[in-house]
Coordinates of C-alpha atoms in Angstrom, one line a residue:
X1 CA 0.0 0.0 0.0
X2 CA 1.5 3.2 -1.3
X3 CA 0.5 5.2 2.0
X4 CA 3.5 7.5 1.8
X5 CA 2.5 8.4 -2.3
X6 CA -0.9 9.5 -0.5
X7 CA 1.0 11.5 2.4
X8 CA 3.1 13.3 0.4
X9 CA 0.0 14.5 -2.0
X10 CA -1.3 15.5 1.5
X11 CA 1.9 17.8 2.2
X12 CA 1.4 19.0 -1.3
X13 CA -1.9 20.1 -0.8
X14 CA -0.6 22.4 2.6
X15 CA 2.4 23.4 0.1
X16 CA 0.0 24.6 -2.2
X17 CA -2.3 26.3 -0.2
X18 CA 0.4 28.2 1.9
X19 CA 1.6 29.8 -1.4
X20 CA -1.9 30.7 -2.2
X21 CA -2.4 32.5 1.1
X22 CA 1.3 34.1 1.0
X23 CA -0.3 36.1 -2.5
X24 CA -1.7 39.2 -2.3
X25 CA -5.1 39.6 -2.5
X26 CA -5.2 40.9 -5.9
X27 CA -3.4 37.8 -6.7
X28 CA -5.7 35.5 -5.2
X29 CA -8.5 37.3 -7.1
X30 CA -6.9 36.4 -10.3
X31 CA -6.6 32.6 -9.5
X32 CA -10.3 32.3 -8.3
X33 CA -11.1 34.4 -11.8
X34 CA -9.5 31.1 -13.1
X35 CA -12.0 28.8 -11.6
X36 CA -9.4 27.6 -8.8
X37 CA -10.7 29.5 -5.9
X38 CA -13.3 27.3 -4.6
X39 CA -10.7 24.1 -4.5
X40 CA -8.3 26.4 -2.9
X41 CA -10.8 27.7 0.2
X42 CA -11.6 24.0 0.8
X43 CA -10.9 22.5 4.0
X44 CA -7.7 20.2 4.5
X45 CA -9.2 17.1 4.3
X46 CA -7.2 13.8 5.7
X47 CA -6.2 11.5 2.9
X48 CA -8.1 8.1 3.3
X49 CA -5.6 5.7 1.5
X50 CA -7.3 2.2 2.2
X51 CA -10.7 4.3 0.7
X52 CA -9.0 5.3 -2.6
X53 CA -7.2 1.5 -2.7
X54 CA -10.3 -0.1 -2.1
X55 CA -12.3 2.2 -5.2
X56 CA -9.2 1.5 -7.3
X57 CA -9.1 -2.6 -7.0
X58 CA -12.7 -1.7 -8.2
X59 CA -11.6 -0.5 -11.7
X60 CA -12.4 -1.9 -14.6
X61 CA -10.1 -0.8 -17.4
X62 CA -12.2 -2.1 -20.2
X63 CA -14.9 -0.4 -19.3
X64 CA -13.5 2.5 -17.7
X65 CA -15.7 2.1 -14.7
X66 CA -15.8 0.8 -11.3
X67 CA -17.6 -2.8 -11.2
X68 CA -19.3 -3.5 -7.9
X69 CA -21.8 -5.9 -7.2
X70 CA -25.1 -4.0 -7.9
X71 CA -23.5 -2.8 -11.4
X72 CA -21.0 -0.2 -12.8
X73 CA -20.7 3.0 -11.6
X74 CA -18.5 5.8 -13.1
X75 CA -17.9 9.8 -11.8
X76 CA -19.2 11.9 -13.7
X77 CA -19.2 15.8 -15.2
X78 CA -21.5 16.3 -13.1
X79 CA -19.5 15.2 -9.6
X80 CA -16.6 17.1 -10.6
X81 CA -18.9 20.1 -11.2
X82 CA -20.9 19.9 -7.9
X83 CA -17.6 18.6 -5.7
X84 CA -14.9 20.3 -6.7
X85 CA -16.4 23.2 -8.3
X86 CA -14.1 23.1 -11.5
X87 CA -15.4 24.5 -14.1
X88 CA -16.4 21.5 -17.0
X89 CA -17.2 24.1 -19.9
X90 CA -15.0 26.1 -22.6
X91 CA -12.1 25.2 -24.9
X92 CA -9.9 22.0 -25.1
X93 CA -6.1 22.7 -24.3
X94 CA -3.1 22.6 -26.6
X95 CA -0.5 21.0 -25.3
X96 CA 8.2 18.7 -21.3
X97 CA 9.4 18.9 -17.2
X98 CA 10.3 21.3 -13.9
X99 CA 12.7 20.1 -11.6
X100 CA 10.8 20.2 -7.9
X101 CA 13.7 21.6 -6.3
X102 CA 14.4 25.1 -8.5
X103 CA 10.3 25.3 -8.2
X104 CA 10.2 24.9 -4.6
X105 CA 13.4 27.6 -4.3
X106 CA 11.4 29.4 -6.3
X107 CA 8.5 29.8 -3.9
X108 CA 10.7 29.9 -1.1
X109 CA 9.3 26.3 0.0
X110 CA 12.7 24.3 -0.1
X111 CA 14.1 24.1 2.7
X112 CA 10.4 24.3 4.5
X113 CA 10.0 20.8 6.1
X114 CA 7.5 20.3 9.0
X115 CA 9.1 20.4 12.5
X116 CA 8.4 18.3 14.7
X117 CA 5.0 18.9 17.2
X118 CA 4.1 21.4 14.9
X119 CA 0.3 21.5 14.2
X120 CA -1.1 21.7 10.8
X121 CA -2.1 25.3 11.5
X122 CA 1.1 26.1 12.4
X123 CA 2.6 24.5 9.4
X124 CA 0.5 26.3 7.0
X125 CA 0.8 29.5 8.7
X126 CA 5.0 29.3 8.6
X127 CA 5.0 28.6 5.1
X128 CA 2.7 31.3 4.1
X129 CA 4.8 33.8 6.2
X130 CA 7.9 32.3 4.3
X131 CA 6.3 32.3 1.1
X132 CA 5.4 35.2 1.7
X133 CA 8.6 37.2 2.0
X134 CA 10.0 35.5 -1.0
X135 CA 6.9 36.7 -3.1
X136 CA 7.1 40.1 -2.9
X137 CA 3.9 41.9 -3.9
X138 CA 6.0 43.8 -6.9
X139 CA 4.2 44.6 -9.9
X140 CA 4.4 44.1 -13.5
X141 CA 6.0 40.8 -14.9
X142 CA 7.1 39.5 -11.6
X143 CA 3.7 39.6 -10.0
X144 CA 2.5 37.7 -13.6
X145 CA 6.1 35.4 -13.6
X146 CA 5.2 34.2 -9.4
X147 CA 1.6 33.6 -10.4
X148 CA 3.4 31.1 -13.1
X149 CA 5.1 29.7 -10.5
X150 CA 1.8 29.1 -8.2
X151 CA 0.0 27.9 -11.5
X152 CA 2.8 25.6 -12.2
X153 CA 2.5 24.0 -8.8
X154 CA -1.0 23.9 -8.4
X155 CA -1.4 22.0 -11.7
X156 CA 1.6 19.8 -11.5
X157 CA 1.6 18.6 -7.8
X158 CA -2.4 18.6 -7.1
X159 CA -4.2 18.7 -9.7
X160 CA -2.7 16.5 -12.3
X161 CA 0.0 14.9 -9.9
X162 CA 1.6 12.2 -10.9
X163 CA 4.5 10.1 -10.1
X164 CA 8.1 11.1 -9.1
X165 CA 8.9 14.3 -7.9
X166 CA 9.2 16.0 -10.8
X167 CA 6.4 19.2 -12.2
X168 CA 5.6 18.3 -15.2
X169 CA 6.5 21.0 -18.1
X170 CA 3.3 20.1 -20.6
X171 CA 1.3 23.3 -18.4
X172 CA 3.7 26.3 -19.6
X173 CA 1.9 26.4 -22.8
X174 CA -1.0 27.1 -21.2
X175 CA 0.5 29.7 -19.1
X176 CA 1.9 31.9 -21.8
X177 CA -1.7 34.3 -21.8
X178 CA -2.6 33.8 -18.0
X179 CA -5.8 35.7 -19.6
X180 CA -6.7 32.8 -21.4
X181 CA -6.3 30.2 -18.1
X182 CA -9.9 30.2 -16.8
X183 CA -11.3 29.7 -20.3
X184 CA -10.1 26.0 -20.5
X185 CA -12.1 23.1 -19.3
X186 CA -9.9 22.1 -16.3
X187 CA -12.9 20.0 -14.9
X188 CA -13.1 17.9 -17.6
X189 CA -9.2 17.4 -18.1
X190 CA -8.8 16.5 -14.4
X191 CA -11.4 14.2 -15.1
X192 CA -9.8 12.5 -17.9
X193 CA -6.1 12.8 -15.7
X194 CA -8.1 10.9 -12.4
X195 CA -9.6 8.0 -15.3
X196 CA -6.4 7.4 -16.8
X197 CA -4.9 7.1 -13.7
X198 CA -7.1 4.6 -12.6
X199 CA -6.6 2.5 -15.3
X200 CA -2.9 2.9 -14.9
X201 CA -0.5 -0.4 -14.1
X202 CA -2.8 -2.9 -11.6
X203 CA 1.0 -3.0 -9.3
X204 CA 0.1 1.2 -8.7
X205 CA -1.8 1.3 -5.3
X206 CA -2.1 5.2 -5.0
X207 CA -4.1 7.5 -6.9
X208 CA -2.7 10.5 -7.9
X209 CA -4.5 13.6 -8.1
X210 CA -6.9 15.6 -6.2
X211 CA -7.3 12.9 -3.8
X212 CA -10.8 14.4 -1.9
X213 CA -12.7 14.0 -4.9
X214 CA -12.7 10.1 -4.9
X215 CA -13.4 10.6 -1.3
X216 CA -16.4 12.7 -1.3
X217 CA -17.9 10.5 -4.3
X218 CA -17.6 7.4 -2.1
X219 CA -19.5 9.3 0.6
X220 CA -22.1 10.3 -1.3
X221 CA -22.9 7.1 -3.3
X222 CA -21.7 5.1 -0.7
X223 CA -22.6 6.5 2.5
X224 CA -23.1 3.2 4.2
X225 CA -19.8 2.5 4.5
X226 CA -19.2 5.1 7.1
X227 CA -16.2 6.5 6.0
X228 CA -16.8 10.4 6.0
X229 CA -18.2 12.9 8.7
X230 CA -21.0 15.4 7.4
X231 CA -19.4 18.2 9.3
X232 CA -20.6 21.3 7.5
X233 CA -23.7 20.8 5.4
X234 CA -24.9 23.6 2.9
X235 CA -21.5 24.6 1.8
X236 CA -20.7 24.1 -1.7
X237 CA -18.7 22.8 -3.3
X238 CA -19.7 19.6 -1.6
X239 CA -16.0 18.8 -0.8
X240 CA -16.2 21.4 1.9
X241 CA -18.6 19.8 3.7
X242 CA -17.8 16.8 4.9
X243 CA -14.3 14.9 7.1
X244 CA -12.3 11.7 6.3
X245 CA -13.2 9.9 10.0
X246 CA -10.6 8.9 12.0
X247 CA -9.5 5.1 11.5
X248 CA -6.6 4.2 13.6
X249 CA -6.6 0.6 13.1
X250 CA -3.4 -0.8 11.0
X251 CA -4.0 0.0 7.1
X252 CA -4.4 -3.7 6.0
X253 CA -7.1 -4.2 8.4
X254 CA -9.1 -1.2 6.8
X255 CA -8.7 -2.3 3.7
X256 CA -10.0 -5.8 4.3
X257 CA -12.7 -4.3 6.1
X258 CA -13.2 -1.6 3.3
X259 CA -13.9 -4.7 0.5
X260 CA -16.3 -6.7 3.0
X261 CA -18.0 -3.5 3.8
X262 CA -18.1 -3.2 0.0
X263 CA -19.0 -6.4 -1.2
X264 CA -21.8 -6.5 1.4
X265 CA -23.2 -3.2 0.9
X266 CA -27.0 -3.5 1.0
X267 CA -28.2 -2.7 -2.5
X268 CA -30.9 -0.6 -1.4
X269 CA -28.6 1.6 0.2
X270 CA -26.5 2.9 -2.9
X271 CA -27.0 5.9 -3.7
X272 CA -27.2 6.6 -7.6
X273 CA -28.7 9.9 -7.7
X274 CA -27.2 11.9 -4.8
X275 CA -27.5 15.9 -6.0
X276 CA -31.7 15.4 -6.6
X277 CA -32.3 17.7 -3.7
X278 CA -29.2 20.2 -4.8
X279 CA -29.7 23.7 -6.4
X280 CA -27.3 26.1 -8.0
X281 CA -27.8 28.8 -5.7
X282 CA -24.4 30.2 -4.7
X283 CA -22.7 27.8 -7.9
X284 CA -22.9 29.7 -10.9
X285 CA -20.3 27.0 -12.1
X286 CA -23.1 24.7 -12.6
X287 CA -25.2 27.1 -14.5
X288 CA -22.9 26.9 -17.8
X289 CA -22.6 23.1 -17.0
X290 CA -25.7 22.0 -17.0
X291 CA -25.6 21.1 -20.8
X292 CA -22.9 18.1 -20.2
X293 CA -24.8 16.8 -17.5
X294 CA -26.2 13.4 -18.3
X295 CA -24.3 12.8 -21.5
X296 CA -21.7 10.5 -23.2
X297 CA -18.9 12.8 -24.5
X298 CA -15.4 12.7 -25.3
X299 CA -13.0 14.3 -22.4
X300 CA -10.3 15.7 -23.3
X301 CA -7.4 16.8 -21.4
X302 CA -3.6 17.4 -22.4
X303 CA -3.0 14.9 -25.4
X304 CA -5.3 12.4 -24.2
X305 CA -8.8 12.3 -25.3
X306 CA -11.0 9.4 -22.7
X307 CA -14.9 8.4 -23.4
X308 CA -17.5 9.2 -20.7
X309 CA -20.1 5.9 -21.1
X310 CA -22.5 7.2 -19.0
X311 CA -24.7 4.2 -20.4
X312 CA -23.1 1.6 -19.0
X313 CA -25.3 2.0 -16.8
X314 CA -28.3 1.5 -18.7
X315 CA -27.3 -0.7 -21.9
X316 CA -26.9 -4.4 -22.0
X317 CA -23.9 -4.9 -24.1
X318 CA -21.0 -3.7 -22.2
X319 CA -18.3 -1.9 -24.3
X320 CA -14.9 -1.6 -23.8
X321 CA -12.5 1.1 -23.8
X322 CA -11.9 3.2 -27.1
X323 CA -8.4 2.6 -27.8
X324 CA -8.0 5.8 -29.5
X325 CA -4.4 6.4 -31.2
X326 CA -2.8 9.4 -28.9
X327 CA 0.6 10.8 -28.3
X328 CA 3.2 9.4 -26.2
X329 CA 2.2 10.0 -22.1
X330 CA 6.4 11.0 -21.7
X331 CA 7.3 14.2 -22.4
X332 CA 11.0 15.6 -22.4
X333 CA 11.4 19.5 -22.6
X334 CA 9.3 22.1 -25.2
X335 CA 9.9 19.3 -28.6
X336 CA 6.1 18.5 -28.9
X337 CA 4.8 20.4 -31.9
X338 CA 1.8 18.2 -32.7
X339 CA -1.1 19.8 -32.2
X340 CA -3.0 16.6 -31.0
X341 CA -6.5 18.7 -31.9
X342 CA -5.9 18.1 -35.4
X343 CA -5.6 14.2 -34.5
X344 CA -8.5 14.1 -32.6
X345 CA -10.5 16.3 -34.9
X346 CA -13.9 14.6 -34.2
X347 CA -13.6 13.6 -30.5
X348 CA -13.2 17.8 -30.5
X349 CA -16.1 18.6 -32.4
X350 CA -18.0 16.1 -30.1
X351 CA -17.2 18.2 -27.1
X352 CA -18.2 20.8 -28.9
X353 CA -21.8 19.7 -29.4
X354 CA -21.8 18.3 -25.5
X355 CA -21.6 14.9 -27.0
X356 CA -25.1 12.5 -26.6
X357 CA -27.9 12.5 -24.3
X358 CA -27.9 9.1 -22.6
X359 CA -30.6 6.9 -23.5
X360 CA -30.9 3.1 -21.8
X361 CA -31.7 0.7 -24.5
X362 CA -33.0 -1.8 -21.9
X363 CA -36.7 -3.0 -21.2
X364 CA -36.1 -3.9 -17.6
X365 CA -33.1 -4.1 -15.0
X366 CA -33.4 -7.4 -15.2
X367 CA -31.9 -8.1 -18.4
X368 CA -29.1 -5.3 -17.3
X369 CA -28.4 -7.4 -14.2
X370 CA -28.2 -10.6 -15.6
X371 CA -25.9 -9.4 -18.7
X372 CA -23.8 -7.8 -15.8
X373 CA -23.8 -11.3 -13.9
X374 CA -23.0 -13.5 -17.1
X375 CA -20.1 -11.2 -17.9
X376 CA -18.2 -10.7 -14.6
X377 CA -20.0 -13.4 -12.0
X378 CA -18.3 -13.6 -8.6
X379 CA -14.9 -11.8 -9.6
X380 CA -16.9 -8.3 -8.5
X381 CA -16.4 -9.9 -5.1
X382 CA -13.0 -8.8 -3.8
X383 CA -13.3 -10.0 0.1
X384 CA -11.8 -13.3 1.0
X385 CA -15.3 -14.3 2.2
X386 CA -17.4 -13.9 -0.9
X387 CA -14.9 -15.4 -3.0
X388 CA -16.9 -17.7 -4.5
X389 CA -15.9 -18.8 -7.6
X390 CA -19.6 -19.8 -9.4
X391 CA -20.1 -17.8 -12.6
X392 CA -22.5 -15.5 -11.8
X393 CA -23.6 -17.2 -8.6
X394 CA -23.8 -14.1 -6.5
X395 CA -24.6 -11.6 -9.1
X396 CA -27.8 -13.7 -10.2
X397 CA -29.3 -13.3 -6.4
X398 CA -29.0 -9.2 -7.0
X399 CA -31.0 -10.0 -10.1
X400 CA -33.6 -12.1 -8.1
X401 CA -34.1 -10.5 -5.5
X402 CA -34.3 -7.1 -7.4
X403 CA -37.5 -8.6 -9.4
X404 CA -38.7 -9.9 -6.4
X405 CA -39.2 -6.7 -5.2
X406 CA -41.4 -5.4 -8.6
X407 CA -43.2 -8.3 -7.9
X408 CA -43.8 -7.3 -4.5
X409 CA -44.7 -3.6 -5.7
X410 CA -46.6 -4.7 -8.5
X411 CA -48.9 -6.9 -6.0
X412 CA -49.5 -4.3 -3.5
X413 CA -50.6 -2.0 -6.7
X414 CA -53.2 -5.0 -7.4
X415 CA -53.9 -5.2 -3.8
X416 CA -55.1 -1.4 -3.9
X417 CA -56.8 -1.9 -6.8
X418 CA -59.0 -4.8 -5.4
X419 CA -59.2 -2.4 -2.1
X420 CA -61.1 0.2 -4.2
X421 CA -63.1 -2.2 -6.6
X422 CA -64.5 -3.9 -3.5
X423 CA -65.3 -0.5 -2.6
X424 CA -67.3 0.1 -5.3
X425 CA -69.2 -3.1 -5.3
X426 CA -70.3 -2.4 -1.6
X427 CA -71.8 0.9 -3.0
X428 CA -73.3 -0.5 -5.9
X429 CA -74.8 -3.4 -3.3
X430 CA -77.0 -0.3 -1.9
X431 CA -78.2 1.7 -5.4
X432 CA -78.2 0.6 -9.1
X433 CA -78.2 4.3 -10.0
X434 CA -75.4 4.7 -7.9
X435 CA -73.5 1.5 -9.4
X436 CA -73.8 2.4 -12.8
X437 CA -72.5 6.4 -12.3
X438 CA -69.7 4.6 -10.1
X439 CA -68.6 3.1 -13.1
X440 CA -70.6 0.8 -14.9
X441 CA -73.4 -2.3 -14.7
X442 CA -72.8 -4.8 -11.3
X443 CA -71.4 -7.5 -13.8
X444 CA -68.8 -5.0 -15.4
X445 CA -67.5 -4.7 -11.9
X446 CA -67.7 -8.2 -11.0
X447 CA -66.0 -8.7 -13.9
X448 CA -63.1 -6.4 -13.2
X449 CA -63.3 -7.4 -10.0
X450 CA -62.6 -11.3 -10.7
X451 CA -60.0 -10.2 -12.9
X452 CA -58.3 -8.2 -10.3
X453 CA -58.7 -11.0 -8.2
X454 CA -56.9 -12.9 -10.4
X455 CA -53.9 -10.7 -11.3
X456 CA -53.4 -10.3 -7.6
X457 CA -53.3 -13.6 -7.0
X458 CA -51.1 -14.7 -10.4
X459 CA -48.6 -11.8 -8.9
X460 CA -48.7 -13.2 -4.9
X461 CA -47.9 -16.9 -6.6
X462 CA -45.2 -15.3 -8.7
X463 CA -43.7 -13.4 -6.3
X464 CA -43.4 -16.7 -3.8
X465 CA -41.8 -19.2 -6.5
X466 CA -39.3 -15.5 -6.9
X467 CA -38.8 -15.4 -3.0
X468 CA -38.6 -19.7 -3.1
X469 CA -36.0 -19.3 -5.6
X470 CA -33.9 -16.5 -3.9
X471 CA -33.9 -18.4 -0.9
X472 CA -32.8 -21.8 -2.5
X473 CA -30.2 -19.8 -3.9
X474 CA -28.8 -18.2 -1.4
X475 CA -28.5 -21.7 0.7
X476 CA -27.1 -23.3 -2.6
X477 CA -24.3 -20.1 -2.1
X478 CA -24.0 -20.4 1.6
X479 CA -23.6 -24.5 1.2
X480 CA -20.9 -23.6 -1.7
X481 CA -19.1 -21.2 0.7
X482 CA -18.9 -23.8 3.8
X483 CA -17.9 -26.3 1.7
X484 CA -15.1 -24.2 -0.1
X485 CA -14.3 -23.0 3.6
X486 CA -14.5 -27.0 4.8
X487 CA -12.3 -28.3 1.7
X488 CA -9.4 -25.2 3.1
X489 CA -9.8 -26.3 6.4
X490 CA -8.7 -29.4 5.4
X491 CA -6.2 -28.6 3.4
X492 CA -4.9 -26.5 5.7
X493 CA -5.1 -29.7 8.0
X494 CA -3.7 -32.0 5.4
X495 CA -1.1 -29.5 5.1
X496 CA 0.2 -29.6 8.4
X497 CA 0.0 -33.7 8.4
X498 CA 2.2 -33.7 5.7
X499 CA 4.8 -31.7 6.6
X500 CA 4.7 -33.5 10.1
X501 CA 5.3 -36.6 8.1
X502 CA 8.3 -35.4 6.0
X503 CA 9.7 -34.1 9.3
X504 CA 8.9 -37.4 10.8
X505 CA 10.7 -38.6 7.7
X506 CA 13.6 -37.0 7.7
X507 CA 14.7 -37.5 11.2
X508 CA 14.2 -41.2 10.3
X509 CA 16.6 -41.0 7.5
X510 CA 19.1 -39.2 9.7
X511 CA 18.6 -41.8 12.2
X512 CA 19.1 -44.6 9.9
X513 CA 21.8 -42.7 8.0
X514 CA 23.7 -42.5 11.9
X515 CA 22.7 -46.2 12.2
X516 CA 24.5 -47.7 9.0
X517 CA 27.2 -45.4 9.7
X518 CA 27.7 -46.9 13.2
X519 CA 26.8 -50.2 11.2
X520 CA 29.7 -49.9 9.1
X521 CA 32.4 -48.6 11.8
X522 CA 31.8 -52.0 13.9
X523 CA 32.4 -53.7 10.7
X524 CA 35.9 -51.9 10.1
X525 CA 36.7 -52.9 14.0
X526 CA 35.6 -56.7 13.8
X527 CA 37.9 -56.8 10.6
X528 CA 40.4 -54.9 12.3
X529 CA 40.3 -57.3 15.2
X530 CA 40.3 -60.5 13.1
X531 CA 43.3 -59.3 11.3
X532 CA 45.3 -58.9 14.4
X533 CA 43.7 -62.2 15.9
X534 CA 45.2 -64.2 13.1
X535 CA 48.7 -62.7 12.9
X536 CA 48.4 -63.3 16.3

């Protein structure tokens, strides 16, 4: 587990922040003009590395989505927009690296380690008083050349982190017309940077990047697993509302814990449309992004170009990943000249019409959830526990039991319906007139009363053999898992008898090994002794 990866995007986070607050104010105008403000006034949130571990064992690269057991589920424009409060509309950027030490001189931050007992307040305070004297409030180009500096930083060490110590040169580009930096979609690029980063090498643990956002989306879609603390609700972004709670058991533990809690997670409880009972008031971020909610578009985000499926969600045939032909993901100094929106001319002009409104091109979740349990089965489990390897054993029961439940409603429906038919017959019982304005002649309603009847009935017999099936099931699992635990149990067992039986075996073979070799030393004497007994 790459916990110190996830630390030292913590520390860059405080490095980051201290800068911003050693700025002037006119400064710090210009970088909220830029659409960073509202991720710079957010709270310090603690990093949760077992949380963002457990989300990333949950990727599926195909399909660039996470695959849990009730289905895929993906971030969207839409998170971004309402968590972070980055901006998700205007032009794609153009597109190479900056040593961390001459940045950190730079910004007077080198030599700016945290001393020991020092709070985090303290900390931040320190480095903003030291940043602070180094950043001289001077105008002209050394006001514009410091806010490069901060730009530079922000991007390369939060924002878009990734591995190694090094800043990443691909942003100065970008930073040539600092007018020009808040017109750029730096929503949608981080979105595109926290994708591929998920579907980087399986060995990777961390997740680089703006590590809250992963956070905050597993509280809200996830909030069963108790992992964050609504501490301040009605801010906005949402980030600043909640805490990472305090875990102090060992980081292994958590993480086992994290995937049982995961792969247990009652299906009811998830969470699929979290911002139904969010405005915009105070946001006028989301009013320009409105348009790209709820749509399958193209991201794009410094040489890479990624596909939002949004209807994964919704379609039965799964697709994978658009291998899309892009530049190389290493850059070495200013050589790139390929202006990679030429190559990706129609993923651009996609963006540019907000891509397509998603539209499910299923009949029921049924067929959606048994596609999903043909296709990936038990290997959505991750917990040692649920490990049961039965093709779609597990998976099928979310199936069942989730038409179970239509069942259910669609009997209760019938009940009601019978409720008020009977109704009507016991008024039509005391007044033809009556009967016929209620709705018809007594043996119309008898009729559509029997028929009722009926349905209800067909739907309570359905539901039962549903309910008798989901319950066979489940046992059929639960004997499949004892006997799997059983069969390691007695390997385990079996184990242990036969290494106590090599060991047995081996200190036989030493003993008889000491045995021949006493065997053959009495020999040597008994010749030696007949020899002398005969010259004798």
């Amino acid at each position: 587990m790459d916990l110190q990866g996830e630390m030292r995007a913590q520390v860059s986070w405080t490095l980051v922040l201290a800068v911003f607050l050693a700025f002037p104010p006119f400064q710090r105008e210009r970088v909220e003009e830029m659409g960073f403000g509202e991720i710079l006034r957010m709270e310090r949130m603690r990093v949760d590395p077992s949380l963002t571990q457990a989300l990333r064992s949950r990727w599926d690269t195909k399909a660039t989505a996470f695959v849990f057991p009730w289905g895929h589920m993906i971030p969207s424009l839409e998170d971004v927009s309402r968590i972070t409060g980055l901006r998700i509309y205007g032009r794609p950027r153009r597109s190479s690296l900056v040593p961390r030490v001459a940045l950190q001189k730079s910004l007077g931050l080198y030599d700016a380690g945290k001393n020991a007992g020092e709070s985090e307040d303290e900390y931040l305070e320190r480095l903003a008083r030291v940043s602070r004297r180094e950043l001289a409030s001077e105008p002209g180009p050394q006001a514009d050349l410091d806010l490069c500096r901060f730009l530079v930083r922000f991007l390369g060490r939060l924002l878009f982190a990734m591995r190694g110590d090094a800043v990443h040169c691909r942003f100065l580009p970008l930073l040539e017309d600092l007018g020009e930096v808040g017109g750029y979609a730096w929503g949608v690029a981080f979105l595109a940077h926290q994708y591929d980063g998920l579907s980087a090498s399986e060995r990777q643990t961390s997740t680089s990047g703006f590590y809250p956002f992963l956070q905050v989306w597993a509280y809200l879609h996830l909030l069963a697993l108790g992992r964050g603390d609504l501490a301040r609700p009605g801010p906005v972004p949402i980030t600043r509302r909640w805490d990472c709670c305090r875990d102090t058991r060992h980081l292994v533990d958590q993480l086992e814990r994290l995937q049982e809690a995961i792969d247990s997670h009652p299906y009811l409880d998830v969470i699929w449309q979290p911002y139904l009972g969010e405005g915009s008031e105070g946001q006028p971020w989301l009013v320009q992004a409105r348009p790209y909610f709820g749509r399958s578009v193209w991201l794009h985000a410094l040489n890479l170009m990624l596909p939002l499926n949004l209807f994964l969600t919704h379609a039965v045939e799964f697709p994978v990943r658009d291998r899309f032909t892009r530049s190389g993901r290493s850059f070495r100094g200013l050589h790139d000249t390929t202006d990679w929106r030429e190559q990706a001319r129609e993923q651009i002009e996609n963006w540019e019409r907000k891509g397509k409104v998603v539209k499910s091109d299923t009949t029921t979740d049924d067929a959606y959830l048994q596609a999903y349990a043909l296709k990936y089965g038990g290997n959505v489990y991750k917990s040692a526990r649920h490990k049961v390897d039965v093709a779609g054993e597990i998976a099928s029961l979310r199936a069942v039991l989730h038409s179970a439940m239509q069942d259910r409603e669609t009997a209760r429906r019938q009940a009601v319906e019978l409720s008020e038919l009977e109704k009507v017959r016991s008024t039509g019982a005391g007044g033809g007139s009556s009967s016929r304005d209620a709705g018809g002649s007594p043996s119309l309603l008898e009729a559509r009363l029997a028929g009722a009847v009926l349905r209800a009935e067909e739907a309570k017999r359905h539901l039962e053999e549903r309910e008798r099936d989901l319950r066979l099931t489940t046992e059929h699992a639960m004997d499949l898992q004892a006997q799997r635990d059983q069969y390691q149990g007695q390997r385990d067992h079996l184990q242990g008898e036969i290494q106590s039986t090599r060991s047995e075996r081996d200190q036989l073979r030493i003993r008889a090994e000491a045995a021949e070799a006493r065997s053959e030393e009495a020999t040597c004497e008994r010749d030696q002794l007949r020899i002398r007994a005969e010259a004798a």
